[in-house]
Amino acid sequence: MNIIPLTKIQDIIDRTAIETLVQSQESGFISYSQGKSVVPPVGHLQFSNPPGECHIKYGHIITDDLFVIKVATGFYHNLVAGLSNGDGLILVFSAKTGLLKTILLDEGYLTNIRTALAGLIAAKYLAPKKIYGIGIFGTGCQAKLQLKYLQAGLKNFNCQNIWIWGRSKDKLQTYRQDIEPLGLDVQLTTNIEDITENCNLLITTTASKQPILTAALIQPGTHITAIGADSPGKQELDPQIVKQADICVVDSISQCFEYGDISYSVKEQLIDKSKVVELGNIISNPMLRRNNDQQITIADLTGVAVQDIKIATLINEIVEEKTLVKS
Amino acid sequence: MNIIPLTKIQDIIDRTAIETLVQSQESGFISYSQGKSVVPPVGHLQFSNPPGECHIKYGHIITDDLFVIKVATGFYHNLVAGLSNGDGLILVFSAKTGLLKTILLDEGYLTNIRTALAGLIAAKYLAPKKIYGIGIFGTGCQAKLQLKYLQAGLKNFNCQNIWIWGRSKDKLQTYRQDIEPLGLDVQLTTNIEDITENCNLLITTTASKQPILTAALIQPGTHITAIGADSPGKQELDPQIVKQADICVVDSISQCFEYGDISYSVKEQLIDKSKVVELGNIISNPMLRRNNDQQITIADLTGVAVQDIKIATLINEIVEEKTLVKS
């Protein structure tokens, strides 16, 4: 049985080709959308003093020999005490013997990576052919990772015109410093129009509880990947944007009708549910994708357990291969 | 963060006073019956080829600073391949910060121990004052542990008249060999009446799916602890036994109305639900216990997450104390 600490996991991710990571995640989305995965309801524990939560996501892909359990905690008062605001680990078991194979002590890192990979995959299949500008809303960890993974994996990535929006000038400056290793020149703004006028690939990564983007601002041909609204109560897009979009993509239809940006449009009956397509189907069926550069497309990503399953089983595979080589 | 392997866990259990283990478990049963614990529904994954299952039990006691997640798998075809028929581990987190404190790689061992402790606790509060004979049904791991823990912790334990019932003479012989370290002289039988005639403390630990014990066999004054029927479909006691019992005790009323031996009597409306009492209340309220040595009493134990929570947090506490001493 392998116990893999965070530094080792980071090292494995850094050494793994982006194509390998993307392909593994894509196969997970396809399995999910083809009903080839078993993903029971998420387990929850809620704490009040101090406020905190624990989520248990688990499941397996029917054709895989492994199953996965991910535990993640969030205790936002920790930051005051100088602690990380959450923790987490992933357990990988054999689906043939039930024996524990690997414990990934990732502290939530792999959730960040698989979320960034989902953003890259959405852009790969939905962004217009010519990307004249990339705009990122938010200055947190995911805002940086989305840019890093787009640069690493998006063939039509345009590094000439990258805009970052945030409410705080300090945080924008910190963002610029933090992404220095990427060698990218980014423009910082607190003005939303700077982004909507200069960019046709937008990624929203904020913790907002009300719309940041309104329909009137969105130019024809824009693709928006909405990452931030990953639990009930969060919202980044005006429901009218969803209404006017030509293609509405979600990671999970059932989940995105419950929460996430598209849920508001569904609940207000602004859009026909049948218009919504899963990312797994976009990946496997080119007919469902954008067919011209004037269409507005949206990908609303709330996070599904198959992403965790695939990244954990990939790491497990790499670890086991190395173990084999060693012995 | 501590990672504790099985051998270390076994060592800690062996070195911990039985009174400490019992007291910790009793406080768990009391918290549960007083509504001071949060125990969400068990998470399940089912596998078909080969058949197997995974259970995730989790929760916390409201007044505790820790919460616990237990994962257990069962793959019964493993035995053919010479592998253990299951695996398991317990995660202990801080309920104040969400940080992972301890991983107990117990491989299911602590579940066996807490189940044996529950049997001891049931006997402590429900067995007649004078135990003239102890009868155990079954020859598996739990049949041995129940005897071991009764010997270790039951004040009125009677080592003069111990009977073991099994269907297989070979397994009965193996049982005798395996418990040699206990230094007890046991009588082996394939005849149920040998036990019901000679014993007034009975413990059933089989995987039976139909009643082993019938009502006509049970002598006045007998206490029965039913351990085996811990999931839907399993049954060890004739529902008429439950009907004629003076006191019916369960670990969890809600769970034991769903499955376990008492559930059959409830579903057949043989007994009034209000007659059923939780073990936590038996421990905290002496008025609810046996008041003479002619009463028939039953304890139906299906296993509740507070038992896992308490044994895991106790081990965590012992580990952390040792860590403090070291540093």
XYZ file of C-alpha atoms in Angstrom:
654
model
C 0.000 0.000 0.000
C 1.339 3.395 -1.003
C 1.111 6.578 1.072
C 1.940 9.557 -1.120
C 2.623 12.956 0.472
C 1.675 16.256 -1.162
C 5.179 17.118 -2.413
C 5.414 13.786 -4.233
C 1.963 14.298 -5.762
C 2.943 17.775 -6.961
C 6.089 16.333 -8.446
C 4.137 13.645 -10.302
C 1.680 16.217 -11.694
C 4.558 18.473 -12.802
C 6.274 15.603 -14.614
C 3.173 14.264 -16.319
C 2.486 15.461 -19.873
C -0.490 17.788 -20.085
C -1.937 15.587 -22.843
C -1.950 12.621 -20.448
C -3.755 14.610 -17.759
C -6.289 15.985 -20.260
C -6.965 12.626 -21.885
C -7.541 10.971 -18.522
C -9.988 13.689 -17.426
C -11.784 13.628 -20.777
C -12.337 9.895 -20.508
C -13.858 10.523 -17.071
C -16.333 13.100 -18.407
C -17.267 10.742 -21.251
C -17.828 7.804 -18.870
C -19.998 10.006 -16.671
C -22.151 11.256 -19.544
C -22.514 7.751 -20.950
C -23.798 6.426 -17.620
C -20.686 4.308 -17.105
C -19.904 5.626 -13.659
C -21.431 5.069 -10.231
C -21.406 8.263 -8.188
C -23.574 8.115 -5.027
C -24.770 11.332 -3.354
C -22.028 13.333 -1.641
C -21.665 12.705 2.110
C -21.773 15.841 4.283
C -20.915 16.858 7.816
C -21.558 20.399 9.009
C -19.937 22.102 11.993
C -20.987 25.340 13.643
C -18.412 26.323 16.241
C -16.277 27.276 14.414
C -18.167 26.950 11.129
C -16.818 24.218 8.907
C -17.787 21.370 6.652
C -16.636 17.998 5.424
C -17.571 16.450 2.071
C -17.108 12.839 1.052
C -17.214 12.262 -2.706
C -16.846 8.715 -3.961
C -17.585 6.406 -6.790
C -16.136 4.399 -9.604
C -16.119 4.061 -13.334
C -17.713 0.740 -14.156
C -14.970 -0.373 -16.526
C -12.171 0.564 -14.084
C -10.465 -1.805 -11.657
C -10.317 0.885 -8.981
C -12.692 2.950 -6.909
C -12.003 6.221 -5.143
C -13.103 8.059 -2.002
C -12.218 11.742 -1.607
C -12.559 13.566 1.704
C -12.331 17.349 1.766
C -12.820 19.767 4.648
C -13.317 23.544 4.660
C -12.897 25.586 7.854
C -12.638 29.193 6.791
C -11.763 30.579 10.219
C -8.476 28.664 10.042
C -6.872 31.476 8.050
C -7.069 33.743 11.117
C -4.976 31.197 13.012
C -2.495 30.981 10.137
C -3.684 27.505 9.137
C -4.766 26.215 5.751
C -8.524 26.707 5.314
C -9.107 23.056 4.600
C -7.596 19.637 4.281
C -8.218 16.567 2.233
C -7.067 13.211 1.040
C -8.021 10.648 -1.576
C -8.199 6.899 -1.043
C -7.756 4.547 -3.991
C -9.074 0.987 -3.576
C -9.128 -2.053 -5.826
C -12.651 -2.650 -7.136
C -11.688 -6.319 -7.550
C -10.503 -7.088 -3.996
C -11.570 -4.088 -1.889
C -7.968 -3.698 -0.721
C -6.649 -0.182 -0.125
C -3.978 0.540 -2.729
C -2.966 4.161 -2.282
C -3.537 7.053 0.107
C -2.990 10.411 -1.604
C -2.345 13.006 1.103
C -3.036 15.807 -1.342
C -4.569 18.379 1.069
C -7.008 19.444 -1.664
C -4.302 20.005 -4.300
C -5.670 17.466 -6.783
C -9.125 19.047 -6.622
C -7.548 22.316 -7.742
C -5.673 20.591 -10.558
C -8.650 18.630 -11.892
C -10.753 21.838 -11.782
C -8.116 23.682 -13.805
C -7.990 20.784 -16.272
C -11.779 20.959 -16.685
C -11.433 24.646 -17.599
C -8.794 23.765 -20.171
C -11.004 21.011 -21.628
C -14.014 23.371 -21.848
C -11.872 25.962 -23.686
C -10.401 23.309 -25.984
C -13.844 22.283 -27.280
C -15.844 25.495 -26.938
C -13.629 28.571 -27.383
C -13.709 30.311 -30.772
C -10.959 29.288 -33.217
C -9.265 32.637 -32.991
C -8.874 33.706 -29.375
C -8.096 37.423 -29.461
C -8.069 37.861 -25.716
C -8.322 35.802 -22.511
C -10.044 37.325 -19.499
C -9.997 35.853 -16.028
C -12.297 36.976 -13.237
C -10.830 36.458 -9.801
C -7.365 36.501 -8.280
C -7.343 33.330 -6.174
C -5.686 29.961 -6.571
C -8.058 28.796 -9.319
C -7.653 32.070 -11.276
C -3.928 31.347 -11.466
C -4.248 27.645 -12.208
C -6.740 28.233 -15.029
C -4.220 30.510 -16.756
C -1.354 28.117 -16.129
C -3.235 25.166 -17.633
C -4.595 27.137 -20.611
C -1.030 28.176 -21.402
C 0.199 24.614 -21.020
C -2.518 22.863 -22.958
C -4.569 25.138 -25.232
C -3.271 24.989 -28.813
C -4.765 28.369 -29.822
C -3.675 30.061 -26.575
C -3.014 33.763 -27.202
C -0.467 35.219 -24.824
C -0.618 38.731 -26.299
C -3.799 39.895 -24.633
C -4.520 38.525 -21.166
C -6.670 40.430 -18.703
C -7.245 39.765 -15.022
C -10.191 41.280 -13.179
C -10.422 41.650 -9.408
C -12.058 43.920 -6.860
C -8.830 44.521 -4.909
C -5.803 46.233 -6.485
C -3.556 44.576 -3.897
C -4.785 41.125 -4.826
C -4.332 41.920 -8.521
C -0.704 42.876 -7.838
C -0.185 39.673 -5.864
C -1.694 37.716 -8.745
C 0.842 39.243 -11.156
C 3.727 38.358 -8.820
C 2.479 34.818 -8.283
C 2.236 34.025 -11.978
C 5.675 35.454 -12.822
C 7.055 31.917 -13.382
C 4.632 31.580 -16.322
C 6.461 34.418 -18.136
C 3.200 35.994 -19.246
C 2.437 39.692 -19.493
C -1.020 40.259 -18.001
C -3.123 43.402 -17.740
C -4.843 44.065 -14.449
C -8.209 45.769 -14.106
C -11.027 46.469 -11.694
C -13.285 47.355 -14.641
C -15.352 44.491 -16.043
C -15.781 46.133 -19.468
C -12.012 46.027 -20.016
C -12.380 42.287 -20.136
C -15.645 41.892 -22.033
C -14.457 44.346 -24.732
C -10.963 42.878 -25.150
C -11.485 39.162 -24.691
C -13.523 36.367 -26.259
C -12.487 33.609 -23.832
C -13.678 34.397 -20.313
C -13.179 32.325 -17.170
C -14.971 33.228 -13.952
C -13.383 31.905 -10.745
C -14.825 34.103 -7.990
C -16.741 33.204 -4.813
C -19.482 35.691 -5.794
C -23.070 35.228 -4.637
C -24.543 37.542 -7.275
C -23.917 38.007 -11.003
C -20.662 39.719 -11.998
C -21.293 39.518 -15.739
C -24.450 40.949 -17.320
C -25.865 39.935 -20.686
C -25.406 43.339 -22.379
C -21.636 43.149 -21.916
C -21.099 39.845 -23.713
C -19.807 40.179 -27.296
C -20.885 37.721 -30.008
C -18.433 34.836 -30.303
C -17.509 34.808 -26.628
C -17.010 31.606 -24.688
C -17.437 31.754 -20.889
C -16.296 29.022 -18.523
C -17.953 29.541 -15.134
C -15.990 27.833 -12.369
C -16.831 29.773 -9.207
C -20.457 28.808 -8.533
C -19.729 25.308 -7.280
C -22.238 25.110 -4.413
C -25.748 26.372 -3.598
C -26.035 30.156 -3.224
C -23.093 31.053 -5.473
C -23.616 32.848 -8.789
C -21.388 34.659 -11.302
C -23.496 34.988 -14.471
C -26.675 36.956 -15.153
C -29.326 34.306 -16.036
C -29.984 36.329 -19.219
C -26.489 35.377 -20.465
C -27.492 31.758 -20.230
C -30.728 32.557 -22.058
C -28.926 34.212 -24.980
C -26.149 31.620 -25.208
C -26.182 29.375 -28.266
C -24.655 26.419 -26.455
C -24.969 25.701 -22.705
C -22.600 23.045 -21.437
C -22.410 21.579 -17.932
C -20.277 18.907 -16.320
C -23.363 17.248 -14.806
C -26.935 18.011 -15.873
C -28.495 16.741 -12.650
C -26.089 18.709 -10.482
C -26.176 21.921 -12.529
C -29.981 22.005 -12.378
C -29.578 22.040 -8.581
C -26.868 24.692 -8.262
C -24.283 26.562 -10.333
C -24.959 29.388 -12.795
C -27.231 27.500 -15.153
C -29.537 26.459 -12.282
C -30.840 30.041 -11.937
C -31.897 30.148 -15.592
C -33.508 26.719 -15.295
C -35.400 27.661 -12.119
C -36.590 30.945 -13.704
C -37.625 28.912 -16.790
C -35.507 31.183 -18.996
C -34.117 28.210 -20.866
C -35.346 24.879 -22.080
C -33.634 22.123 -20.094
C -33.178 20.118 -23.276
C -30.827 22.834 -24.522
C -28.248 21.900 -21.887
C -25.485 19.480 -22.959
C -22.956 17.628 -20.832
C -19.234 18.202 -21.336
C -18.719 14.454 -21.781
C -21.006 14.558 -24.827
C -19.279 17.676 -26.215
C -15.978 15.793 -26.028
C -17.278 12.650 -27.715
C -19.528 14.303 -30.326
C -18.078 17.129 -32.508
C -21.573 17.867 -33.885
C -22.566 19.373 -30.539
C -19.777 21.968 -30.539
C -19.643 25.557 -31.794
C -20.084 25.785 -35.607
C -19.133 29.445 -36.116
C -17.184 32.190 -34.391
C -20.250 34.328 -33.664
C -21.904 31.912 -31.261
C -21.930 32.556 -27.537
C -21.099 29.451 -25.523
C -21.076 28.740 -21.806
C -19.548 25.938 -19.767
C -20.837 25.777 -16.196
C -18.556 23.538 -14.146
C -19.631 22.574 -10.637
C -17.278 19.621 -10.151
C -18.097 15.923 -10.370
C -16.579 12.905 -8.628
C -15.391 11.336 -11.917
C -12.787 14.110 -12.100
C -11.443 13.067 -8.697
C -11.668 9.404 -9.632
C -9.666 9.892 -12.835
C -6.912 12.078 -11.405
C -6.488 9.791 -8.390
C -6.383 6.603 -10.461
C -3.895 8.215 -12.851
C -1.568 9.097 -9.966
C -2.030 5.607 -8.553
C -1.076 4.128 -11.914
C 2.068 6.267 -12.136
C 3.040 5.372 -8.559
C 2.511 1.663 -9.194
C 4.494 1.733 -12.429
C 7.383 3.353 -10.569
C 7.082 0.758 -7.843
C 7.334 -1.938 -10.481
C 10.400 -0.332 -12.059
C 12.088 -0.091 -8.667
C 11.597 -3.698 -7.657
C -0.401 13.868 11.261
C -0.113 10.298 12.504
C -0.315 7.167 10.362
C -0.799 4.153 12.618
C -0.337 0.644 11.180
C -2.355 -2.354 12.344
C 0.362 -3.854 14.554
C 0.664 -0.581 16.489
C -3.118 -0.365 16.866
C -3.249 -3.940 18.171
C -0.480 -3.092 20.613
C -2.369 -0.027 21.874
C -5.577 -2.048 22.359
C -3.680 -4.793 24.198
C -2.062 -2.260 26.550
C -5.241 -0.310 27.285
C -7.201 -1.274 30.397
C -10.497 -2.978 29.603
C -12.272 -0.456 31.867
C -10.967 2.404 29.697
C -12.196 0.743 26.513
C -15.598 -0.049 28.048
C -16.072 3.427 29.526
C -15.246 5.079 26.216
C -17.722 2.869 24.316
C -20.409 3.367 26.955
C -20.108 7.137 26.681
C -20.594 6.732 22.910
C -23.804 4.723 23.341
C -25.088 7.294 25.852
C -24.301 10.229 23.515
C -26.084 8.448 20.688
C -29.219 7.699 22.724
C -29.304 11.249 24.072
C -29.220 12.730 20.558
C -25.744 14.190 21.090
C -24.220 12.640 17.999
C -24.475 13.385 14.291
C -24.456 10.191 12.238
C -25.468 10.663 8.563
C -26.696 7.698 6.515
C -24.012 5.155 5.646
C -22.401 5.577 2.202
C -22.452 2.462 0.018
C -20.763 1.175 -3.117
C -21.698 -2.194 -4.547
C -19.599 -4.282 -6.940
C -20.715 -7.295 -8.916
C -17.722 -8.859 -10.637
C -16.464 -10.153 -8.287
C -19.169 -9.353 -5.729
C -18.066 -6.869 -3.121
C -19.092 -3.821 -1.188
C -17.738 -0.703 0.428
C -19.328 1.100 3.400
C -18.502 4.580 4.604
C -19.643 5.289 8.174
C -18.994 8.725 9.598
C -20.101 11.226 12.136
C -19.227 12.991 15.328
C -20.294 13.422 18.910
C -21.360 17.012 19.313
C -19.314 17.653 22.446
C -16.146 16.093 20.934
C -13.352 18.018 19.214
C -12.919 15.269 16.623
C -14.895 13.662 13.867
C -14.364 10.261 12.280
C -14.787 8.583 8.895
C -14.551 4.801 8.663
C -14.215 2.965 5.362
C -14.732 -0.799 5.258
C -14.765 -3.161 2.297
C -15.950 -6.756 2.004
C -14.996 -8.947 -0.971
C -15.786 -12.498 -0.007
C -14.188 -14.117 -3.033
C -10.805 -12.890 -1.785
C -10.481 -15.894 0.493
C -10.177 -18.162 -2.562
C -7.131 -16.143 -3.625
C -5.681 -16.342 -0.120
C -6.386 -12.661 0.566
C -8.182 -11.086 3.510
C -11.912 -10.817 2.763
C -11.965 -7.098 3.368
C -9.995 -4.024 4.229
C -10.602 -0.831 6.094
C -9.220 2.267 7.692
C -10.420 5.030 9.975
C -9.682 8.731 9.533
C -9.721 11.043 12.544
C -10.124 14.769 11.858
C -10.274 17.830 14.082
C -13.837 19.154 14.266
C -12.347 22.573 15.068
C -10.006 22.972 12.064
C -10.948 20.192 9.637
C -7.308 19.059 9.615
C -6.579 15.329 9.354
C -5.039 14.192 12.628
C -4.670 10.422 12.388
C -5.037 7.635 9.853
C -5.700 4.296 11.530
C -4.767 1.534 9.067
C -6.717 -0.993 11.093
C -7.904 -3.274 8.229
C -11.216 -3.744 10.043
C -9.606 -4.775 13.353
C -11.163 -1.947 15.393
C -14.630 -2.827 14.117
C -14.148 -6.304 15.533
C -12.932 -4.916 18.853
C -15.743 -2.380 19.280
C -18.290 -5.103 18.403
C -16.815 -7.375 21.058
C -16.889 -4.494 23.565
C -20.575 -3.909 22.778
C -21.246 -7.577 23.600
C -19.417 -7.186 26.895
C -21.391 -4.016 27.717
C -24.713 -5.722 26.910
C -23.795 -8.635 29.208
C -22.618 -6.277 31.954
C -26.011 -4.564 32.182
C -28.393 -7.327 31.114
C -27.058 -10.767 32.081
C -28.517 -12.387 35.224
C -26.503 -11.873 38.402
C -25.529 -15.509 38.558
C -24.263 -16.729 35.221
C -24.302 -20.524 35.384
C -23.208 -21.025 31.792
C -22.042 -19.036 28.759
C -23.035 -20.243 25.295
C -21.635 -18.887 22.072
C -23.140 -19.595 18.662
C -20.611 -19.449 15.856
C -16.939 -20.212 15.465
C -15.635 -17.146 13.621
C -13.563 -14.167 14.654
C -16.388 -12.507 16.585
C -17.261 -15.746 18.424
C -13.701 -15.789 19.774
C -13.506 -12.082 20.557
C -16.806 -12.094 22.444
C -15.439 -14.789 24.750
C -12.101 -13.011 25.131
C -13.734 -9.722 26.120
C -16.300 -11.310 28.441
C -13.421 -13.033 30.235
C -11.468 -9.787 30.413
C -14.260 -7.471 31.494
C -17.299 -9.250 32.932
C -17.163 -9.300 36.745
C -19.517 -12.304 37.091
C -17.844 -14.259 34.266
C -18.156 -17.987 34.890
C -15.339 -19.967 33.356
C -16.635 -23.335 34.583
C -19.315 -23.902 31.982
C -18.632 -22.494 28.524
C -20.250 -23.981 25.429
C -19.523 -23.295 21.785
C -21.999 -24.242 19.066
C -21.117 -24.636 15.395
C -22.332 -26.574 12.378
C -18.857 -27.844 11.465
C -16.841 -30.077 13.799
C -13.635 -28.952 12.097
C -14.391 -25.303 12.772
C -15.257 -26.116 16.383
C -11.848 -27.789 16.793
C -10.130 -24.787 15.229
C -12.033 -22.506 17.599
C -10.710 -24.460 20.579
C -7.138 -24.227 19.273
C -7.434 -20.519 18.532
C -8.644 -19.614 22.027
C -5.991 -21.677 23.804
C -4.176 -18.487 24.909
C -7.268 -17.596 26.977
C -6.687 -20.694 29.136
C -10.362 -21.580 29.151
C -11.873 -25.023 28.992
C -14.741 -24.944 26.492
C -17.240 -27.604 25.470
C -17.955 -27.985 21.776
C -21.325 -28.993 20.375
C -23.331 -29.176 17.177
C -26.522 -29.519 19.244
C -28.328 -26.271 20.091
C -30.104 -27.739 23.150
C -26.723 -28.357 24.823
C -26.376 -24.624 24.986
C -29.915 -23.542 25.827
C -30.122 -26.121 28.644
C -26.723 -25.399 30.177
C -26.313 -21.644 29.722
C -28.167 -18.475 30.730
C -25.906 -16.024 28.843
C -26.092 -16.643 25.084
C -24.253 -14.784 22.339
C -25.112 -15.389 18.682
C -22.403 -14.463 16.177
C -23.330 -16.382 13.030
C -23.977 -15.186 9.466
C -27.300 -17.055 9.461
C -30.210 -15.919 7.296
C -32.830 -17.839 9.270
C -33.490 -18.338 12.975
C -31.102 -20.642 14.845
C -32.782 -20.245 18.215
C -36.485 -20.980 18.711
C -38.643 -19.628 21.516
C -39.410 -23.008 23.128
C -35.715 -23.589 23.841
C -35.115 -20.423 25.846
C -35.073 -20.917 29.654
C -36.436 -18.262 32.008
C -33.692 -15.899 33.143
C -31.676 -16.151 29.926
C -29.987 -13.157 28.364
C -29.265 -13.298 24.613
C -26.932 -10.899 22.814
C -27.540 -11.151 19.059
C -24.514 -9.927 17.101
C -24.706 -11.700 13.754
C -27.701 -10.066 12.054
C -25.956 -6.797 11.214
C -27.378 -6.185 7.742
C -30.645 -6.737 5.849
C -31.531 -10.401 5.238
C -29.658 -11.811 8.239
C -31.522 -13.401 11.162
C -30.567 -15.555 14.173
C -33.569 -15.410 16.526
C -37.120 -16.672 16.117
C -39.346 -13.547 16.275
C -41.334 -15.323 19.026
C -38.276 -15.064 21.306
C -38.411 -11.319 20.926
C -42.149 -11.406 21.660
C -41.706 -13.323 24.905
C -38.664 -11.337 26.086
C -39.207 -9.053 29.075
C -36.651 -6.502 27.927
C -35.646 -5.823 24.306
C -32.515 -3.719 23.920
C -30.990 -2.409 20.695
C -27.980 -0.230 19.913
C -30.071 1.978 17.608
C -33.879 1.953 17.509
C -34.088 3.448 14.013
C -31.568 0.974 12.597
C -32.909 -2.108 14.394
C -36.411 -1.439 13.086
C -34.885 -1.640 9.594
C -32.789 -4.772 10.005
C -31.387 -7.080 12.682
C -33.318 -9.667 14.707
C -35.810 -7.316 16.345
C -36.853 -5.882 12.961
C -38.677 -9.141 12.086
C -40.799 -8.964 15.227
C -41.545 -5.284 14.603
C -42.516 -5.897 10.981
C -44.740 -8.834 11.990
C -46.260 -6.592 14.712
C -45.408 -9.185 17.339
C -44.116 -6.508 19.675
C -44.970 -2.973 20.582
C -42.221 -0.654 19.315
C -42.384 1.298 22.567
C -41.100 -1.799 24.389
C -37.701 -1.470 22.679
C -34.995 0.385 24.639
C -31.615 1.654 23.455
C -28.414 0.364 25.055
C -27.335 3.957 25.777
C -30.409 4.366 27.976
C -29.842 0.999 29.694
C -26.335 2.202 30.612
C -27.473 5.579 31.938
C -30.685 4.462 33.655
C -30.546 1.447 36.070
C -34.365 1.442 36.292
C -34.547 0.077 32.747
C -32.470 -3.009 33.461
C -33.436 -6.532 34.590
C -35.051 -6.582 38.037
C -35.033 -10.327 38.683
C -33.239 -13.460 37.530
C -36.307 -14.953 35.836
C -36.627 -12.304 33.119
C -35.639 -13.041 29.551
C -33.633 -10.204 28.013
C -32.345 -9.595 24.489
C -29.736 -7.205 23.143
C -29.823 -6.864 19.353
C -26.618 -5.168 18.203
C -26.358 -4.082 14.563
C -23.419 -1.670 14.942
C -23.546 2.128 15.045
C -20.995 4.725 13.983
C -20.586 6.106 17.527
C -18.762 2.888 18.392
C -16.258 3.554 15.604
C -16.026 7.210 16.568
C -15.257 6.437 20.192
C -12.691 3.695 19.594
C -10.912 5.792 16.940
C -10.824 8.944 19.058
C -9.563 6.930 22.032
C -6.681 5.535 19.967
C -6.000 9.011 18.600
C -5.845 10.362 22.153
C -3.411 7.653 23.247
C -1.239 8.250 20.155
C -1.203 12.011 20.722
C -0.359 11.657 24.405
C 2.590 9.459 23.460
C 3.620 11.988 20.837
C 3.571 14.692 23.508
C 5.655 12.591 25.874
C 8.221 11.980 23.135
C 8.673 15.619 22.156
